């Protein structure tokens, strides 16, 4: 059975819970901060606690696949449980795997994360378009078929990204703007929100030269430990701010393993984001 489109489910979650995404990034330093061993048992305890503290109160949870993959098959098993438990608790899950390839390989990645019967099925998947946007066609098709979504890397917050994303094409438009245009085309006519979003860094400052009104969600890393604040969102995203889902990872997770402290941090960020968006 095909799910309701991701964009519609996300819009409802953002309206009801507030537009916040919490990343689940169990890297070694965070495990140590929680007094957990850097092993599978520590990984499982960290992930389960993060889900328990956040999944009933945020729109999106975003597990970073690499931090689970580093433990091999047992880490992947923890990732499967994390996704399933988060979705069961009411959060939408975006798998942060940044997959990108061509042909049958891209189709296999799509089947891994976007097929409704896959063990790692997620509500959305981060993907890289830098083998050409058309290389994502299998993932686009799989997402449409299952009611899932994609978040496409467009204007990322890492300083190295500019050498690709700001490169100017023969038509005078840079690569980042080209990706935004492709996504706007995917979302034409979708209501209340398209399912094909962009990753756009909240730390990038003035983006007024870009058309961010793609009728789809904008996943915005950089709030919290990377320096951006909820109050920055209207200035960075302009008229598209109501479709922004700011991502916070360390800014929330550093308050663990105490459940109350984690929940308080989530609620504080959610209030600040909602206030900034409502004031825009």
mmCIF file of C-alpha atoms in Angstrom:
data_model
loop_
_atom_site.group_PDB
_atom_site.id
_atom_site.type_symbol
_atom_site.label_atom_id
_atom_site.label_comp_id
_atom_site.label_asym_id
_atom_site.label_seq_id
_atom_site.Cartn_x
_atom_site.Cartn_y
_atom_site.Cartn_z
ATOM 1 C CA UNK A 1 0.000 0.000 0.000
ATOM 2 C CA UNK A 2 1.391 3.374 -1.051
ATOM 3 C CA UNK A 3 1.687 5.955 1.683
ATOM 4 C CA UNK A 4 0.246 9.430 1.498
ATOM 5 C CA UNK A 5 2.914 11.545 -0.249
ATOM 6 C CA UNK A 6 5.824 12.527 1.959
ATOM 7 C CA UNK A 7 5.293 16.240 1.366
ATOM 8 C CA UNK A 8 1.725 16.089 2.693
ATOM 9 C CA UNK A 9 2.774 14.036 5.726
ATOM 10 C CA UNK A 10 5.678 16.374 6.444
ATOM 11 C CA UNK A 11 3.556 19.508 6.137
ATOM 12 C CA UNK A 12 1.106 18.080 8.668
ATOM 13 C CA UNK A 13 3.913 17.083 11.053
ATOM 14 C CA UNK A 14 5.511 20.532 10.785
ATOM 15 C CA UNK A 15 2.196 22.237 11.525
ATOM 16 C CA UNK A 16 1.382 19.966 14.458
ATOM 17 C CA UNK A 17 4.814 19.441 16.041
ATOM 18 C CA UNK A 18 6.802 22.374 14.739
ATOM 19 C CA UNK A 19 9.359 22.379 11.916
ATOM 20 C CA UNK A 20 12.322 20.705 13.542
ATOM 21 C CA UNK A 21 14.591 17.831 12.541
ATOM 22 C CA UNK A 22 16.874 16.182 15.072
ATOM 23 C CA UNK A 23 19.873 14.294 13.747
ATOM 24 C CA UNK A 24 20.915 11.028 15.352
ATOM 25 C CA UNK A 25 24.688 11.127 14.932
ATOM 26 C CA UNK A 26 26.306 8.554 17.263
ATOM 27 C CA UNK A 27 29.931 9.432 16.631
ATOM 28 C CA UNK A 28 32.589 8.366 19.083
ATOM 29 C CA UNK A 29 32.904 11.696 20.891
ATOM 30 C CA UNK A 30 29.184 11.845 21.664
ATOM 31 C CA UNK A 31 29.163 8.278 22.906
ATOM 32 C CA UNK A 32 32.012 9.243 25.229
ATOM 33 C CA UNK A 33 30.101 12.317 26.455
ATOM 34 C CA UNK A 34 27.260 9.965 27.388
ATOM 35 C CA UNK A 35 29.724 7.646 29.189
ATOM 36 C CA UNK A 36 29.049 4.931 26.638
ATOM 37 C CA UNK A 37 31.563 2.616 25.032
ATOM 38 C CA UNK A 38 32.315 3.068 21.350
ATOM 39 C CA UNK A 39 30.823 -0.297 20.469
ATOM 40 C CA UNK A 40 27.533 -1.790 19.325
ATOM 41 C CA UNK A 41 26.079 -1.822 22.826
ATOM 42 C CA UNK A 42 26.874 1.874 23.217
ATOM 43 C CA UNK A 43 25.454 2.592 19.770
ATOM 44 C CA UNK A 44 22.204 0.821 20.606
ATOM 45 C CA UNK A 45 21.821 2.572 23.964
ATOM 46 C CA UNK A 46 22.520 5.975 22.406
ATOM 47 C CA UNK A 47 20.108 5.502 19.509
ATOM 48 C CA UNK A 48 17.303 4.076 21.612
ATOM 49 C CA UNK A 49 17.586 6.921 24.110
ATOM 50 C CA UNK A 50 17.590 9.534 21.346
ATOM 51 C CA UNK A 51 14.456 8.030 19.813
ATOM 52 C CA UNK A 52 12.706 7.733 23.167
ATOM 53 C CA UNK A 53 13.445 11.369 23.975
ATOM 54 C CA UNK A 54 12.549 12.925 20.624
ATOM 55 C CA UNK A 55 10.395 10.799 18.324
ATOM 56 C CA UNK A 56 7.059 11.826 19.841
ATOM 57 C CA UNK A 57 7.748 15.572 19.540
ATOM 58 C CA UNK A 58 9.661 16.365 16.329
ATOM 59 C CA UNK A 59 8.614 16.385 12.694
ATOM 60 C CA UNK A 60 11.724 14.572 11.466
ATOM 61 C CA UNK A 61 14.441 12.352 12.837
ATOM 62 C CA UNK A 62 17.575 11.993 10.726
ATOM 63 C CA UNK A 63 19.877 9.068 11.524
ATOM 64 C CA UNK A 64 23.296 9.428 9.883
ATOM 65 C CA UNK A 65 23.904 6.062 8.275
ATOM 66 C CA UNK A 66 27.701 6.260 8.358
ATOM 67 C CA UNK A 67 27.875 6.213 12.154
ATOM 68 C CA UNK A 68 25.969 2.924 12.163
ATOM 69 C CA UNK A 69 27.735 1.399 9.162
ATOM 70 C CA UNK A 70 31.116 1.695 10.876
ATOM 71 C CA UNK A 71 30.080 -1.197 13.159
ATOM 72 C CA UNK A 72 29.299 -3.507 10.243
ATOM 73 C CA UNK A 73 26.250 -5.744 10.111
ATOM 74 C CA UNK A 74 25.474 -5.338 13.812
ATOM 75 C CA UNK A 75 25.471 -1.570 13.389
ATOM 76 C CA UNK A 76 23.103 -1.841 10.439
ATOM 77 C CA UNK A 77 20.803 -3.973 12.601
ATOM 78 C CA UNK A 78 20.737 -1.145 15.170
ATOM 79 C CA UNK A 79 19.954 1.316 12.372
ATOM 80 C CA UNK A 80 17.010 -0.823 11.269
ATOM 81 C CA UNK A 81 15.625 -0.811 14.815
ATOM 82 C CA UNK A 82 16.201 2.924 15.120
ATOM 83 C CA UNK A 83 14.217 3.650 11.967
ATOM 84 C CA UNK A 84 11.397 1.307 12.894
ATOM 85 C CA UNK A 85 11.096 2.574 16.471
ATOM 86 C CA UNK A 86 11.200 6.211 15.399
ATOM 87 C CA UNK A 87 8.447 5.719 12.828
ATOM 88 C CA UNK A 88 6.366 3.696 15.282
ATOM 89 C CA UNK A 89 6.592 6.600 17.758
ATOM 90 C CA UNK A 90 5.224 9.020 15.182
ATOM 91 C CA UNK A 91 8.290 10.739 13.732
ATOM 92 C CA UNK A 92 9.041 10.830 10.038
ATOM 93 C CA UNK A 93 12.514 9.491 9.282
ATOM 94 C CA UNK A 94 14.933 10.884 6.726
ATOM 95 C CA UNK A 95 17.858 8.565 6.181
ATOM 96 C CA UNK A 96 21.006 10.639 5.878
ATOM 97 C CA UNK A 97 22.952 8.437 3.500
ATOM 98 C CA UNK A 98 23.714 10.912 0.674
ATOM 99 C CA UNK A 99 23.593 8.213 -1.975
ATOM 100 C CA UNK A 100 24.318 9.064 -5.588
ATOM 101 C CA UNK A 101 25.204 6.850 -8.551
ATOM 102 C CA UNK A 102 23.989 5.884 -11.996
ATOM 103 C CA UNK A 103 21.689 3.326 -13.526
ATOM 104 C CA UNK A 104 21.177 0.016 -11.781
ATOM 105 C CA UNK A 105 23.352 1.052 -8.834
ATOM 106 C CA UNK A 106 21.187 4.081 -8.088
ATOM 107 C CA UNK A 107 18.139 1.843 -8.466
ATOM 108 C CA UNK A 108 19.603 -0.539 -5.881
ATOM 109 C CA UNK A 109 20.209 2.318 -3.442
ATOM 110 C CA UNK A 110 16.627 3.427 -3.975
ATOM 111 C CA UNK A 111 15.340 -0.085 -3.331
ATOM 112 C CA UNK A 112 17.376 -0.251 -0.113
ATOM 113 C CA UNK A 113 15.860 2.868 1.433
ATOM 114 C CA UNK A 114 12.686 3.731 -0.473
ATOM 115 C CA UNK A 115 10.946 0.414 -1.157
ATOM 116 C CA UNK A 116 8.088 0.017 1.299
ATOM 117 C CA UNK A 117 9.128 -3.528 2.257
ATOM 118 C CA UNK A 118 12.849 -2.820 2.704
ATOM 119 C CA UNK A 119 14.240 -3.278 6.242
ATOM 120 C CA UNK A 120 15.669 0.266 6.080
ATOM 121 C CA UNK A 121 12.619 1.887 4.480
ATOM 122 C CA UNK A 122 12.594 5.553 5.425
ATOM 123 C CA UNK A 123 10.150 8.354 4.761
ATOM 124 C CA UNK A 124 12.861 10.236 2.867
ATOM 125 C CA UNK A 125 16.473 9.865 1.772
ATOM 126 C CA UNK A 126 19.288 12.370 1.275
ATOM 127 C CA UNK A 127 20.877 12.041 -2.166
ATOM 128 C CA UNK A 128 23.753 13.610 -4.080
ATOM 129 C CA UNK A 129 23.013 14.846 -7.620
ATOM 130 C CA UNK A 130 26.607 15.468 -8.671
ATOM 131 C CA UNK A 131 26.659 12.754 -11.311
ATOM 132 C CA UNK A 132 23.951 14.859 -12.944
ATOM 133 C CA UNK A 133 20.422 15.377 -11.697
ATOM 134 C CA UNK A 134 19.143 12.789 -14.173
ATOM 135 C CA UNK A 135 21.162 10.113 -12.387
ATOM 136 C CA UNK A 136 18.638 10.385 -9.541
ATOM 137 C CA UNK A 137 15.760 9.231 -11.747
ATOM 138 C CA UNK A 138 15.517 5.754 -10.147
ATOM 139 C CA UNK A 139 15.276 7.327 -6.702
ATOM 140 C CA UNK A 140 12.682 9.844 -7.874
ATOM 141 C CA UNK A 141 10.594 7.035 -9.361
ATOM 142 C CA UNK A 142 10.907 4.860 -6.249
ATOM 143 C CA UNK A 143 9.950 7.755 -3.980
ATOM 144 C CA UNK A 144 6.863 8.545 -6.044
ATOM 145 C CA UNK A 145 5.811 4.902 -6.053
ATOM 146 C CA UNK A 146 6.126 4.460 -2.282
ATOM 147 C CA UNK A 147 4.992 7.902 -1.109
ATOM 148 C CA UNK A 148 8.494 8.753 0.138
ATOM 149 C CA UNK A 149 10.600 11.841 -0.489
ATOM 150 C CA UNK A 150 14.112 12.963 -1.333
ATOM 151 C CA UNK A 151 16.371 15.703 -0.018
ATOM 152 C CA UNK A 152 18.835 16.663 -2.734
ATOM 153 C CA UNK A 153 22.142 18.345 -1.884
ATOM 154 C CA UNK A 154 21.865 21.815 -3.401
ATOM 155 C CA UNK A 155 23.591 24.522 -1.333
ATOM 156 C CA UNK A 156 25.429 22.814 1.483
ATOM 157 C CA UNK A 157 27.066 24.495 4.462
ATOM 158 C CA UNK A 158 30.535 22.944 4.121
ATOM 159 C CA UNK A 159 33.022 25.421 2.624
ATOM 160 C CA UNK A 160 34.276 22.908 0.038
ATOM 161 C CA UNK A 161 30.819 22.659 -1.512
ATOM 162 C CA UNK A 162 31.113 25.983 -3.270
ATOM 163 C CA UNK A 163 33.634 24.756 -5.835
ATOM 164 C CA UNK A 164 30.908 22.543 -7.308
ATOM 165 C CA UNK A 165 27.660 24.207 -6.287
ATOM 166 C CA UNK A 166 28.705 27.736 -7.310
ATOM 167 C CA UNK A 167 30.234 26.685 -10.620
ATOM 168 C CA UNK A 168 28.503 28.585 -13.423
ATOM 169 C CA UNK A 169 26.988 26.697 -16.334
ATOM 170 C CA UNK A 170 26.965 27.836 -19.946
ATOM 171 C CA UNK A 171 23.461 29.237 -19.440
ATOM 172 C CA UNK A 172 24.735 31.576 -16.708
ATOM 173 C CA UNK A 173 23.046 29.725 -13.850
ATOM 174 C CA UNK A 174 25.177 28.068 -11.196
ATOM 175 C CA UNK A 175 24.914 24.399 -10.287
ATOM 176 C CA UNK A 176 23.127 24.970 -6.975
ATOM 177 C CA UNK A 177 20.429 27.048 -8.659
ATOM 178 C CA UNK A 178 20.087 24.369 -11.327
ATOM 179 C CA UNK A 179 19.368 21.729 -8.684
ATOM 180 C CA UNK A 180 16.737 23.978 -7.100
ATOM 181 C CA UNK A 181 15.097 24.420 -10.496
ATOM 182 C CA UNK A 182 14.969 20.652 -11.058
ATOM 183 C CA UNK A 183 13.272 20.209 -7.689
ATOM 184 C CA UNK A 184 10.756 22.967 -8.377
ATOM 185 C CA UNK A 185 9.827 21.096 -11.563
ATOM 186 C CA UNK A 186 9.329 17.847 -9.615
ATOM 187 C CA UNK A 187 6.965 19.620 -7.191
ATOM 188 C CA UNK A 188 4.762 21.494 -9.663
ATOM 189 C CA UNK A 189 1.098 21.269 -8.669
ATOM 190 C CA UNK A 190 1.721 19.328 -5.461
ATOM 191 C CA UNK A 191 -0.365 20.373 -2.461
ATOM 192 C CA UNK A 192 0.121 21.247 0.338
ATOM 193 C CA UNK A 193 3.851 20.592 -0.230
ATOM 194 C CA UNK A 194 5.916 18.657 -2.710
ATOM 195 C CA UNK A 195 7.946 15.628 -1.659
ATOM 196 C CA UNK A 196 11.237 16.586 -3.297
ATOM 197 C CA UNK A 197 13.290 18.873 -1.098
ATOM 198 C CA UNK A 198 16.706 20.477 -1.058
ATOM 199 C CA UNK A 199 19.481 20.547 1.500
ATOM 200 C CA UNK A 200 20.365 24.216 2.037
ATOM 201 C CA UNK A 201 22.713 25.257 4.833
ATOM 202 C CA UNK A 202 21.376 27.622 7.481
ATOM 203 C CA UNK A 203 24.887 29.081 7.875
ATOM 204 C CA UNK A 204 25.137 30.426 4.320
ATOM 205 C CA UNK A 205 23.890 33.933 4.997
ATOM 206 C CA UNK A 206 22.143 35.907 2.255
ATOM 207 C CA UNK A 207 20.603 33.551 -0.329
ATOM 208 C CA UNK A 208 18.398 36.176 -1.963
ATOM 209 C CA UNK A 209 19.916 35.494 -5.396
ATOM 210 C CA UNK A 210 18.495 31.947 -5.293
ATOM 211 C CA UNK A 211 14.884 30.943 -5.833
ATOM 212 C CA UNK A 212 14.224 28.786 -2.796
ATOM 213 C CA UNK A 213 10.467 28.627 -3.399
ATOM 214 C CA UNK A 214 10.577 25.125 -4.852
ATOM 215 C CA UNK A 215 7.200 24.069 -3.361
ATOM 216 C CA UNK A 216 9.116 21.503 -1.376
ATOM 217 C CA UNK A 217 10.865 21.249 2.000
ATOM 218 C CA UNK A 218 14.268 22.745 2.682
ATOM 219 C CA UNK A 219 16.350 20.691 5.099
ATOM 220 C CA UNK A 220 18.636 23.215 6.790
ATOM 221 C CA UNK A 221 21.670 21.876 8.678
ATOM 222 C CA UNK A 222 23.769 24.234 10.732
ATOM 223 C CA UNK A 223 21.477 25.315 13.561
ATOM 224 C CA UNK A 224 23.043 24.890 16.981
ATOM 225 C CA UNK A 225 26.650 23.754 17.229
ATOM 226 C CA UNK A 226 27.555 25.001 13.726
ATOM 227 C CA UNK A 227 26.602 28.545 14.629
ATOM 228 C CA UNK A 228 23.238 29.342 13.052
ATOM 229 C CA UNK A 229 20.284 30.196 15.301
ATOM 230 C CA UNK A 230 16.527 29.915 14.764
ATOM 231 C CA UNK A 231 16.401 33.727 14.573
ATOM 232 C CA UNK A 232 18.629 33.574 11.463
ATOM 233 C CA UNK A 233 16.167 31.509 9.443
ATOM 234 C CA UNK A 234 13.940 34.310 8.040
ATOM 235 C CA UNK A 235 16.996 36.288 6.897
ATOM 236 C CA UNK A 236 18.573 33.279 5.169
ATOM 237 C CA UNK A 237 15.465 31.724 3.614
ATOM 238 C CA UNK A 238 13.198 34.711 3.009
ATOM 239 C CA UNK A 239 9.750 33.886 1.669
ATOM 240 C CA UNK A 240 10.529 30.141 1.711
ATOM 241 C CA UNK A 241 11.047 30.066 5.484
ATOM 242 C CA UNK A 242 7.746 28.290 6.179
ATOM 243 C CA UNK A 243 9.013 25.277 4.269
ATOM 244 C CA UNK A 244 12.314 25.097 6.169
ATOM 245 C CA UNK A 245 13.066 22.165 8.466
ATOM 246 C CA UNK A 246 16.135 23.180 10.473
ATOM 247 C CA UNK A 247 18.307 20.290 11.559
ATOM 248 C CA UNK A 248 19.838 20.218 15.040
ATOM 249 C CA UNK A 249 22.125 17.390 16.116
ATOM 250 C CA UNK A 250 24.805 18.169 18.687
ATOM 251 C CA UNK A 251 22.797 21.114 20.032
ATOM 252 C CA UNK A 252 20.264 18.568 21.316
ATOM 253 C CA UNK A 253 22.301 15.403 21.739
ATOM 254 C CA UNK A 254 24.937 16.958 24.011
ATOM 255 C CA UNK A 255 22.225 17.126 26.696
ATOM 256 C CA UNK A 256 21.984 13.324 26.876
ATOM 257 C CA UNK A 257 21.713 10.737 28.171
ATOM 258 C CA UNK A 258 19.211 12.383 30.533
ATOM 259 C CA UNK A 259 15.777 12.051 28.909
ATOM 260 C CA UNK A 260 14.341 15.146 30.549
ATOM 261 C CA UNK A 261 17.293 17.286 29.471
ATOM 262 C CA UNK A 262 17.053 15.976 25.907
ATOM 263 C CA UNK A 263 13.340 16.686 25.740
ATOM 264 C CA UNK A 264 13.808 20.149 27.197
ATOM 265 C CA UNK A 265 16.429 20.916 24.543
ATOM 266 C CA UNK A 266 14.131 19.713 21.748
ATOM 267 C CA UNK A 267 11.212 21.721 23.075
ATOM 268 C CA UNK A 268 13.356 24.849 23.417
ATOM 269 C CA UNK A 269 14.627 24.659 19.834
ATOM 270 C CA UNK A 270 11.112 23.923 18.563
ATOM 271 C CA UNK A 271 9.695 26.982 20.350
ATOM 272 C CA UNK A 272 12.464 29.199 19.025
ATOM 273 C CA UNK A 273 12.047 27.962 15.465
ATOM 274 C CA UNK A 274 8.272 28.359 15.556
ATOM 275 C CA UNK A 275 8.594 31.883 16.982
ATOM 276 C CA UNK A 276 11.089 32.886 14.277
ATOM 277 C CA UNK A 277 8.920 31.488 11.484
ATOM 278 C CA UNK A 278 5.713 33.015 12.856
ATOM 279 C CA UNK A 279 7.402 36.411 13.123
ATOM 280 C CA UNK A 280 8.627 36.335 9.522
#
